[in-house]
């Protein structure tokens, strides 16, 4: 059994968090490979080391003193080392780095030191080998990760050092220059290590006990989801639930490696298990809906033209016009004599009247209607495909609360039902769906 455990910034923010990480790793000998982010926030108003490093670089660029910021970074690392009684020679590390700061240091290299130093400390603390991501994670010159080379490097090195700590978030170009991923990229590194070593599980340790069934800013104390498929997660993330770095899913999904989101501060919680396919025998509560997510402020254009369903050229031409204006189309629904296009208001608000007059002039529709202030709310659940009456139940719950549904769409593979409501009904709709489908169906299992 081999587990890859990735710890996010909040799990590494200070010595106390390091102690929790050690206890977690030591509790299970299968946790052989550890991937770390840079130290994050200890409390709400604290700074993430990565942000401070970016700020240091900006100060260098503008020729302003970076001393105060850089010493905050040094103090954080010295504090962790000294409190844990470690020996890591941070003095030399910082001396070297300070020398480089005055010599045109690249932003990627500087920022990657957050993960690098966190991993150095953690490897000593756990007694695991330190495996530098610069020697394993390969970027090609087009900026993309070369997965095949990276997998081979990690597999080869893990043979020599099966228990290791690797810094997340960065790798190196073929010429050895450090390159960082997009923010939150340590999730990707963890997934890559899991793929390279055919891990039995990829654990992603953070500060929440898994993915919640709804946004806690809208629903009080939403329950965590126990099991979710990658596809369900994708639908939820697309509709606004942010959990994992999108790209981090691919390397584990490809090999059907379960991804478990866990809470470093509550290791007793099982967290959320994300799988390609779920053995429903494992799931106690066969809830119809796995999670709810939504986004506000969409604009809906309804374009009327007789017999649109037999002559669809006007749809193609409208989409082409929107594409030229670089407007994202979220949904299209088609009726006999009309169709709807749903777009984010922020993208069209300054030019919607130009777009409408262009459509009128070029495509000569019978009529155009515009609605804005529309919120889209997705109820996502893999079981809905096979349960008759799912949508009736959902619409019934909203009807009983007098919530006016302005549009309906179904997501891919019938695993989500999306309703459009007025922005002002956004929170009420989510709460109604949550109360109707999550609370009443009871239990803690998803
Ligand atoms: N430390 C980086 C960031 O703050 C990467 C990560 O945490 O995954 O984005």
Short mmCIF file of C-alpha atoms and ligand atoms in Angstrom, two decimals:
data_model
loop_
_atom_site.label_atom_id
_atom_site.label_comp_id
_atom_site.label_asym_id
_atom_site.label_seq_id
_atom_site.Cartn_x
_atom_site.Cartn_y
_atom_site.Cartn_z
CA UNK A 1 0.00 0.00 0.00
CA UNK A 2 1.40 3.41 -0.99
CA UNK A 3 -0.19 6.74 -0.20
CA UNK A 4 0.87 10.14 -1.50
CA UNK A 5 0.01 12.87 1.00
CA UNK A 6 0.02 16.47 -0.17
CA UNK A 7 -0.21 19.15 2.52
CA UNK A 8 -1.44 22.63 1.64
CA UNK A 9 -0.08 25.93 2.99
CA UNK A 10 -2.42 26.15 5.97
CA UNK A 11 -1.21 22.70 7.12
CA UNK A 12 2.38 24.02 7.18
CA UNK A 13 1.91 27.55 8.43
CA UNK A 14 3.86 27.13 11.68
CA UNK A 15 5.52 24.64 14.02
CA UNK A 16 2.17 23.53 15.49
CA UNK A 17 0.94 22.58 12.03
CA UNK A 18 4.18 20.74 11.28
CA UNK A 19 3.55 18.63 14.40
CA UNK A 20 0.08 17.70 13.13
CA UNK A 21 1.55 16.72 9.77
CA UNK A 22 4.12 14.50 11.43
CA UNK A 23 1.46 12.79 13.54
CA UNK A 24 -0.63 12.16 10.41
CA UNK A 25 2.30 10.76 8.42
CA UNK A 26 3.44 8.55 11.27
CA UNK A 27 -0.06 7.24 11.90
CA UNK A 28 0.08 5.28 8.64
CA UNK A 29 3.28 3.68 7.30
CA UNK A 30 1.74 3.72 3.81
CA UNK A 31 2.18 7.53 3.74
CA UNK A 32 5.55 7.24 2.06
CA UNK A 33 5.53 10.25 -0.25
CA UNK A 34 4.83 13.73 1.04
CA UNK A 35 4.36 16.80 -1.16
CA UNK A 36 4.29 20.24 0.45
CA UNK A 37 3.13 23.74 -0.42
CA UNK A 38 4.88 26.78 1.01
CA UNK A 39 3.98 27.82 4.56
CA UNK A 40 0.59 29.54 4.44
CA UNK A 41 -1.44 31.69 6.83
CA UNK A 42 -1.39 30.99 10.58
CA UNK A 43 -4.36 33.27 11.17
CA UNK A 44 -6.71 35.29 8.99
CA UNK A 45 -4.64 38.45 8.64
CA UNK A 46 -1.33 36.56 8.27
CA UNK A 47 0.56 36.36 4.95
CA UNK A 48 1.28 33.38 2.77
CA UNK A 49 5.00 32.92 2.13
CA UNK A 50 4.29 32.67 -1.62
CA UNK A 51 2.62 36.09 -1.59
CA UNK A 52 5.56 37.58 0.33
CA UNK A 53 7.99 36.14 -2.19
CA UNK A 54 6.04 37.62 -5.11
CA UNK A 55 6.01 40.92 -3.23
CA UNK A 56 9.77 40.77 -2.67
CA UNK A 57 10.26 40.38 -6.39
CA UNK A 58 7.95 43.31 -7.15
CA UNK A 59 9.97 45.48 -4.73
CA UNK A 60 13.20 44.48 -6.47
CA UNK A 61 11.65 45.39 -9.83
CA UNK A 62 10.62 48.82 -8.63
CA UNK A 63 13.92 49.43 -6.86
CA UNK A 64 12.23 49.71 -3.45
CA UNK A 65 13.71 48.14 -0.31
CA UNK A 66 12.49 44.58 0.20
CA UNK A 67 14.20 44.21 3.56
CA UNK A 68 11.09 44.23 5.78
CA UNK A 69 9.24 41.71 3.66
CA UNK A 70 12.17 39.42 3.16
CA UNK A 71 12.97 39.33 6.85
CA UNK A 72 9.37 38.29 7.56
CA UNK A 73 10.02 35.28 5.33
CA UNK A 74 13.28 34.45 7.07
CA UNK A 75 11.73 34.80 10.52
CA UNK A 76 8.92 32.41 9.67
CA UNK A 77 11.33 29.65 8.60
CA UNK A 78 13.76 30.22 11.45
CA UNK A 79 10.80 30.14 13.86
CA UNK A 80 9.59 26.76 12.60
CA UNK A 81 13.09 25.29 12.59
CA UNK A 82 13.98 26.47 16.08
CA UNK A 83 10.66 25.53 17.65
CA UNK A 84 10.95 22.01 16.27
CA UNK A 85 14.64 21.74 17.24
CA UNK A 86 15.77 21.05 13.66
CA UNK A 87 19.28 21.59 12.35
CA UNK A 88 18.60 22.57 8.73
CA UNK A 89 21.21 25.15 7.66
CA UNK A 90 18.77 27.91 6.76
CA UNK A 91 21.49 30.53 7.32
CA UNK A 92 23.39 29.32 4.25
CA UNK A 93 20.19 28.99 2.24
CA UNK A 94 19.18 32.58 2.97
CA UNK A 95 22.68 33.93 2.50
CA UNK A 96 22.81 32.39 -0.95
CA UNK A 97 19.34 33.66 -1.80
CA UNK A 98 20.11 37.19 -0.59
CA UNK A 99 23.13 37.19 -2.89
CA UNK A 100 20.93 36.16 -5.80
CA UNK A 101 18.30 38.82 -5.03
CA UNK A 102 20.71 41.48 -6.23
CA UNK A 103 21.50 39.69 -9.44
CA UNK A 104 18.45 39.74 -11.65
CA UNK A 105 16.78 36.82 -9.88
CA UNK A 106 13.92 35.27 -11.85
CA UNK A 107 10.51 35.56 -10.26
CA UNK A 108 9.85 31.83 -10.70
CA UNK A 109 13.05 30.83 -8.96
CA UNK A 110 12.50 33.21 -6.07
CA UNK A 111 8.87 32.18 -5.53
CA UNK A 112 9.70 28.46 -5.72
CA UNK A 113 11.92 28.87 -2.63
CA UNK A 114 8.76 28.90 -0.49
CA UNK A 115 8.03 25.25 -1.28
CA UNK A 116 11.72 24.35 -1.42
CA UNK A 117 12.48 25.53 2.13
CA UNK A 118 9.25 24.12 3.56
CA UNK A 119 10.16 20.73 2.07
CA UNK A 120 13.72 20.97 3.43
CA UNK A 121 12.39 21.46 6.96
CA UNK A 122 9.72 18.80 6.60
CA UNK A 123 12.14 16.18 5.24
CA UNK A 124 14.40 16.61 8.26
CA UNK A 125 11.45 16.61 10.64
CA UNK A 126 10.01 13.38 9.23
CA UNK A 127 13.37 11.75 8.59
CA UNK A 128 12.38 11.32 4.93
CA UNK A 129 14.69 12.00 1.95
CA UNK A 130 14.42 15.40 0.22
CA UNK A 131 13.61 15.08 -3.47
CA UNK A 132 13.93 18.37 -5.32
CA UNK A 133 11.10 18.98 -7.81
CA UNK A 134 13.69 20.71 -10.03
CA UNK A 135 15.27 17.30 -10.64
CA UNK A 136 11.98 15.53 -11.34
CA UNK A 137 9.23 17.75 -12.71
CA UNK A 138 10.07 18.63 -16.32
CA UNK A 139 8.55 21.49 -18.28
CA UNK A 140 8.99 21.69 -22.03
CA UNK A 141 9.82 25.07 -23.57
CA UNK A 142 6.17 25.68 -24.44
CA UNK A 143 5.52 25.88 -20.69
CA UNK A 144 3.63 22.58 -20.49
CA UNK A 145 4.55 19.81 -18.07
CA UNK A 146 6.21 16.90 -19.85
CA UNK A 147 4.28 14.24 -17.97
CA UNK A 148 6.03 11.20 -19.40
CA UNK A 149 9.53 12.43 -18.54
CA UNK A 150 8.35 13.60 -15.14
CA UNK A 151 6.73 10.25 -14.28
CA UNK A 152 9.90 8.40 -15.30
CA UNK A 153 12.14 10.71 -13.21
CA UNK A 154 10.01 10.34 -10.11
CA UNK A 155 9.73 6.56 -10.44
CA UNK A 156 13.52 6.25 -10.84
CA UNK A 157 14.31 8.45 -7.84
CA UNK A 158 11.68 6.85 -5.61
CA UNK A 159 13.39 3.53 -6.14
CA UNK A 160 16.48 4.91 -4.41
CA UNK A 161 14.54 6.84 -1.75
CA UNK A 162 11.07 5.33 -1.27
CA UNK A 163 10.16 7.67 1.62
CA UNK A 164 10.57 11.25 0.52
CA UNK A 165 9.33 14.82 0.77
CA UNK A 166 9.02 16.81 -2.45
CA UNK A 167 8.24 20.52 -2.79
CA UNK A 168 5.15 21.19 -4.89
CA UNK A 169 4.37 23.99 -7.35
CA UNK A 170 7.53 24.03 -9.47
CA UNK A 171 9.76 22.12 -11.83
CA UNK A 172 12.49 22.95 -14.32
CA UNK A 173 12.78 23.69 -18.03
CA UNK A 174 15.19 21.52 -20.06
CA UNK A 175 17.94 24.13 -19.49
CA UNK A 176 17.51 23.77 -15.72
CA UNK A 177 15.74 27.09 -15.14
CA UNK A 178 13.04 26.87 -12.50
CA UNK A 179 9.47 27.32 -13.66
CA UNK A 180 6.42 27.55 -11.38
CA UNK A 181 2.93 26.29 -12.11
CA UNK A 182 -0.18 28.43 -11.71
CA UNK A 183 -1.21 29.30 -8.15
CA UNK A 184 -2.27 26.32 -6.08
CA UNK A 185 -0.05 24.13 -8.28
CA UNK A 186 1.17 21.87 -5.49
CA UNK A 187 -2.09 19.95 -5.96
CA UNK A 188 -0.78 19.07 -9.43
CA UNK A 189 2.62 17.95 -8.10
CA UNK A 190 0.89 15.65 -5.61
CA UNK A 191 -1.24 14.11 -8.35
CA UNK A 192 1.80 13.64 -10.58
CA UNK A 193 3.68 11.79 -7.84
CA UNK A 194 0.62 9.60 -7.23
CA UNK A 195 0.44 8.72 -10.93
CA UNK A 196 4.19 8.12 -11.26
CA UNK A 197 4.24 5.67 -8.37
CA UNK A 198 0.86 4.04 -8.99
CA UNK A 199 -0.25 5.12 -5.54
CA UNK A 200 -3.25 3.43 -3.97
CA UNK A 201 -4.56 6.79 -2.89
CA UNK A 202 -3.77 10.48 -3.27
CA UNK A 203 -4.52 12.34 -0.05
CA UNK A 204 -4.89 16.09 -0.29
CA UNK A 205 -4.68 17.53 3.24
CA UNK A 206 -6.16 20.97 3.73
CA UNK A 207 -8.15 22.92 6.33
CA UNK A 208 -11.67 21.67 5.57
CA UNK A 209 -13.12 18.21 6.14
CA UNK A 210 -13.81 17.67 2.46
CA UNK A 211 -15.97 19.23 -0.20
CA UNK A 212 -19.15 20.65 1.21
CA UNK A 213 -22.59 19.96 -0.25
CA UNK A 214 -23.21 23.69 -0.62
CA UNK A 215 -21.44 26.99 -0.08
CA UNK A 216 -21.16 27.64 3.70
CA UNK A 217 -21.66 31.35 3.02
CA UNK A 218 -25.18 30.50 1.85
CA UNK A 219 -26.15 27.40 3.82
CA UNK A 220 -25.44 27.12 7.51
CA UNK A 221 -23.12 24.22 8.32
CA UNK A 222 -23.45 22.26 5.09
CA UNK A 223 -22.49 18.61 5.36
CA UNK A 224 -19.36 17.34 3.65
CA UNK A 225 -19.71 15.06 0.64
CA UNK A 226 -18.37 11.58 1.37
CA UNK A 227 -18.17 10.20 -2.16
CA UNK A 228 -18.20 12.11 -5.43
CA UNK A 229 -17.19 11.21 -8.98
CA UNK A 230 -14.69 13.28 -10.95
CA UNK A 231 -17.44 14.20 -13.33
CA UNK A 232 -19.73 15.46 -10.58
CA UNK A 233 -16.83 17.45 -9.14
CA UNK A 234 -16.16 19.01 -12.51
CA UNK A 235 -19.76 20.17 -12.81
CA UNK A 236 -19.68 21.62 -9.29
CA UNK A 237 -16.35 23.38 -9.82
CA UNK A 238 -17.55 24.81 -13.11
CA UNK A 239 -20.53 26.28 -11.35
CA UNK A 240 -18.42 27.98 -8.75
CA UNK A 241 -17.43 25.47 -6.06
CA UNK A 242 -13.66 25.86 -5.81
CA UNK A 243 -11.77 23.01 -4.25
CA UNK A 244 -8.86 21.68 -6.19
CA UNK A 245 -6.62 22.95 -8.93
CA UNK A 246 -8.40 21.76 -12.11
CA UNK A 247 -5.28 20.27 -13.68
CA UNK A 248 -4.55 18.24 -10.57
CA UNK A 249 -7.36 15.89 -11.31
CA UNK A 250 -6.07 14.56 -14.62
CA UNK A 251 -3.00 12.54 -13.50
CA UNK A 252 -4.98 10.65 -10.86
CA UNK A 253 -8.18 10.33 -12.87
CA UNK A 254 -6.21 8.74 -15.70
CA UNK A 255 -5.19 5.86 -13.43
CA UNK A 256 -8.37 5.79 -11.39
CA UNK A 257 -6.46 6.62 -8.23
CA UNK A 258 -8.89 7.74 -5.50
CA UNK A 259 -8.36 11.32 -4.36
CA UNK A 260 -9.17 11.92 -0.71
CA UNK A 261 -9.59 15.47 0.61
CA UNK A 262 -8.75 15.53 4.33
CA UNK A 263 -8.50 18.06 7.15
CA UNK A 264 -5.10 18.34 8.88
CA UNK A 265 -6.83 19.90 11.89
CA UNK A 266 -9.39 17.06 12.15
CA UNK A 267 -7.66 13.89 10.95
CA UNK A 268 -10.46 11.85 12.51
CA UNK A 269 -12.83 13.02 9.74
CA UNK A 270 -13.00 10.79 6.66
CA UNK A 271 -13.16 13.78 4.27
CA UNK A 272 -14.32 13.48 0.68
CA UNK A 273 -13.35 10.59 -1.57
CA UNK A 274 -13.27 11.44 -5.28
CA UNK A 275 -13.41 8.49 -7.66
CA UNK A 276 -13.90 7.79 -11.35
CA UNK A 277 -16.71 5.37 -10.56
CA UNK A 278 -18.26 4.73 -7.20
CA UNK A 279 -19.21 1.34 -5.83
CA UNK A 280 -22.66 2.31 -4.59
CA UNK A 281 -22.56 -0.49 -2.01
CA UNK A 282 -20.11 1.69 -0.07
CA UNK A 283 -22.56 4.56 0.08
CA UNK A 284 -25.10 4.44 2.87
CA UNK A 285 -27.32 7.36 2.06
CA UNK A 286 -28.47 7.20 -1.55
CA UNK A 287 -29.11 10.90 -1.86
CA UNK A 288 -30.36 12.11 -5.22
CA UNK A 289 -28.15 15.20 -5.21
CA UNK A 290 -24.47 15.14 -4.31
CA UNK A 291 -23.88 18.88 -4.21
CA UNK A 292 -25.25 22.27 -5.16
CA UNK A 293 -23.31 25.19 -6.61
CA UNK A 294 -24.22 28.35 -8.41
CA UNK A 295 -23.13 31.63 -9.90
CA UNK A 296 -24.89 34.97 -10.11
CA UNK A 297 -25.26 37.53 -12.88
CA UNK A 298 -25.93 36.05 -16.26
CA UNK A 299 -27.62 37.66 -19.24
CA UNK A 300 -30.03 35.61 -21.33
CA UNK A 301 -30.86 36.52 -24.90
CA UNK A 302 -33.93 34.87 -26.36
CA UNK A 303 -33.99 35.03 -30.14
CA UNK A 304 -37.28 34.28 -31.89
CA UNK A 305 -37.55 33.11 -35.49
CA UNK A 306 -40.15 30.82 -37.03
CA UNK A 307 -39.06 27.19 -37.52
CA UNK A 308 -35.68 27.65 -35.90
CA UNK A 309 -35.50 23.96 -35.15
CA UNK A 310 -35.48 23.10 -38.86
CA UNK A 311 -33.22 25.93 -40.01
CA UNK A 312 -30.50 26.31 -37.43
CA UNK A 313 -28.27 28.69 -39.37
CA UNK A 314 -29.28 31.64 -37.18
CA UNK A 315 -27.96 29.77 -34.12
CA UNK A 316 -24.63 29.16 -35.79
CA UNK A 317 -24.37 32.76 -36.94
CA UNK A 318 -25.26 34.13 -33.50
CA UNK A 319 -22.62 31.92 -31.89
CA UNK A 320 -20.07 33.02 -34.45
CA UNK A 321 -20.82 36.66 -33.65
CA UNK A 322 -20.42 36.02 -29.95
CA UNK A 323 -17.20 34.14 -30.56
CA UNK A 324 -15.80 37.10 -32.50
CA UNK A 325 -16.64 39.31 -29.51
CA UNK A 326 -14.91 36.74 -27.24
CA UNK A 327 -18.07 36.19 -25.19
CA UNK A 328 -18.33 32.86 -23.38
CA UNK A 329 -21.62 31.09 -23.95
CA UNK A 330 -22.64 29.11 -20.86
CA UNK A 331 -25.79 27.45 -22.17
CA UNK A 332 -27.97 27.26 -25.22
CA UNK A 333 -31.51 25.95 -25.17
CA UNK A 334 -33.55 25.41 -28.28
CA UNK A 335 -37.32 25.68 -28.78
CA UNK A 336 -39.47 25.34 -31.91
CA UNK A 337 -39.46 29.03 -32.78
CA UNK A 338 -36.79 30.42 -30.47
CA UNK A 339 -33.51 29.75 -28.72
CA UNK A 340 -31.73 31.09 -25.65
CA UNK A 341 -28.10 31.97 -25.15
CA UNK A 342 -26.84 32.45 -21.61
CA UNK A 343 -23.73 34.60 -21.09
CA UNK A 344 -21.94 36.04 -18.07
CA UNK A 345 -23.21 39.62 -17.66
CA UNK A 346 -19.72 40.92 -16.84
CA UNK A 347 -18.60 39.94 -20.34
CA UNK A 348 -21.43 41.58 -22.24
CA UNK A 349 -22.74 44.48 -20.20
CA UNK A 350 -20.81 47.19 -22.06
CA UNK A 351 -21.76 45.96 -25.52
CA UNK A 352 -25.01 44.05 -25.23
CA UNK A 353 -26.95 46.68 -27.19
CA UNK A 354 -24.36 46.58 -30.00
CA UNK A 355 -24.61 42.80 -30.03
CA UNK A 356 -28.42 42.94 -30.18
CA UNK A 357 -28.46 45.48 -33.00
CA UNK A 358 -25.88 43.43 -34.92
CA UNK A 359 -28.04 40.32 -34.58
CA UNK A 360 -31.11 42.29 -35.70
CA UNK A 361 -29.36 43.78 -38.70
CA UNK A 362 -27.51 40.71 -39.92
CA UNK A 363 -29.77 37.82 -38.95
CA UNK A 364 -33.22 39.42 -39.10
CA UNK A 365 -34.90 37.52 -36.27
CA UNK A 366 -38.63 38.04 -35.61
CA UNK A 367 -37.91 39.38 -32.11
CA UNK A 368 -35.19 39.46 -29.45
CA UNK A 369 -35.72 39.51 -25.70
CA UNK A 370 -33.06 40.22 -23.09
CA UNK A 371 -33.12 39.25 -19.41
CA UNK A 372 -30.34 39.98 -17.01
CA UNK A 373 -29.82 39.50 -13.29
CA UNK A 374 -30.13 35.77 -13.80
CA UNK A 375 -28.40 33.35 -11.41
CA UNK A 376 -27.65 29.78 -12.47
CA UNK A 377 -27.81 27.05 -9.85
CA UNK A 378 -26.71 23.51 -10.55
CA UNK A 379 -27.90 20.52 -8.58
CA UNK A 380 -25.38 17.80 -9.32
CA UNK A 381 -25.99 14.13 -8.69
CA UNK A 382 -24.95 10.98 -10.51
CA UNK A 383 -28.09 9.12 -9.40
CA UNK A 384 -30.48 11.49 -11.15
CA UNK A 385 -29.93 9.75 -14.50
CA UNK A 386 -31.62 6.61 -13.32
CA UNK A 387 -34.25 7.93 -10.93
CA UNK A 388 -37.52 8.92 -12.63
CA UNK A 389 -39.12 12.06 -11.26
CA UNK A 390 -35.86 13.67 -10.14
CA UNK A 391 -36.53 16.91 -11.92
CA UNK A 392 -40.20 16.94 -10.88
CA UNK A 393 -39.11 16.71 -7.26
CA UNK A 394 -36.61 19.48 -7.71
CA UNK A 395 -38.96 21.85 -9.48
CA UNK A 396 -41.73 20.98 -7.01
CA UNK A 397 -39.51 22.03 -4.09
CA UNK A 398 -38.82 25.40 -5.74
CA UNK A 399 -42.49 25.87 -6.70
CA UNK A 400 -43.57 25.25 -3.11
CA UNK A 401 -41.36 28.18 -2.08
CA UNK A 402 -42.76 30.38 -4.83
CA UNK A 403 -39.42 30.61 -6.60
CA UNK A 404 -39.90 31.53 -10.22
CA UNK A 405 -37.74 29.41 -12.52
CA UNK A 406 -36.69 31.53 -15.50
CA UNK A 407 -34.86 28.82 -17.42
CA UNK A 408 -33.92 25.16 -17.16
CA UNK A 409 -30.93 23.33 -18.61
CA UNK A 410 -29.46 19.93 -18.13
CA UNK A 411 -25.72 19.45 -17.79
CA UNK A 412 -23.69 16.82 -19.60
CA UNK A 413 -24.59 13.15 -19.14
CA UNK A 414 -27.71 14.18 -17.24
CA UNK A 415 -25.84 14.44 -13.97
CA UNK A 416 -26.86 18.01 -13.29
CA UNK A 417 -29.99 20.08 -13.52
CA UNK A 418 -29.43 23.78 -13.85
CA UNK A 419 -32.10 26.31 -13.05
CA UNK A 420 -31.96 30.01 -13.84
CA UNK A 421 -33.63 32.24 -11.26
CA UNK A 422 -33.55 35.98 -10.57
CA UNK A 423 -30.34 37.03 -8.78
CA UNK A 424 -32.42 38.04 -5.77
CA UNK A 425 -33.60 34.42 -5.38
CA UNK A 426 -30.07 32.97 -5.55
CA UNK A 427 -29.58 32.18 -1.87
CA UNK A 428 -33.19 31.17 -1.27
CA UNK A 429 -33.01 28.69 -4.16
CA UNK A 430 -29.83 27.07 -2.86
CA UNK A 431 -31.25 26.82 0.66
CA UNK A 432 -34.53 25.35 -0.60
CA UNK A 433 -32.70 22.71 -2.62
CA UNK A 434 -30.35 21.96 0.27
CA UNK A 435 -33.17 21.63 2.77
CA UNK A 436 -35.26 19.54 0.42
CA UNK A 437 -32.60 17.15 -0.76
CA UNK A 438 -29.72 17.18 1.68
CA UNK A 439 -31.17 17.82 5.10
CA UNK A 440 -34.43 15.92 4.88
CA UNK A 441 -32.82 12.89 3.33
CA UNK A 442 -30.78 12.84 6.53
CA UNK A 443 -27.64 11.00 7.53
CA UNK A 444 -24.09 12.03 6.99
CA UNK A 445 -23.33 9.88 3.99
CA UNK A 446 -23.44 11.34 0.55
N1 LIG B 1 2.32 28.08 -2.71
C1 LIG B 1 1.68 28.16 -3.97
C2 LIG B 1 0.49 29.11 -3.89
O1 LIG B 1 0.31 29.77 -2.87
C3 LIG B 1 1.31 26.83 -4.52
C4 LIG B 1 0.41 25.99 -3.64
O2 LIG B 1 0.19 26.30 -2.48
O3 LIG B 1 -0.09 25.00 -4.13
O4 LIG B 1 -0.23 29.22 -4.82
#
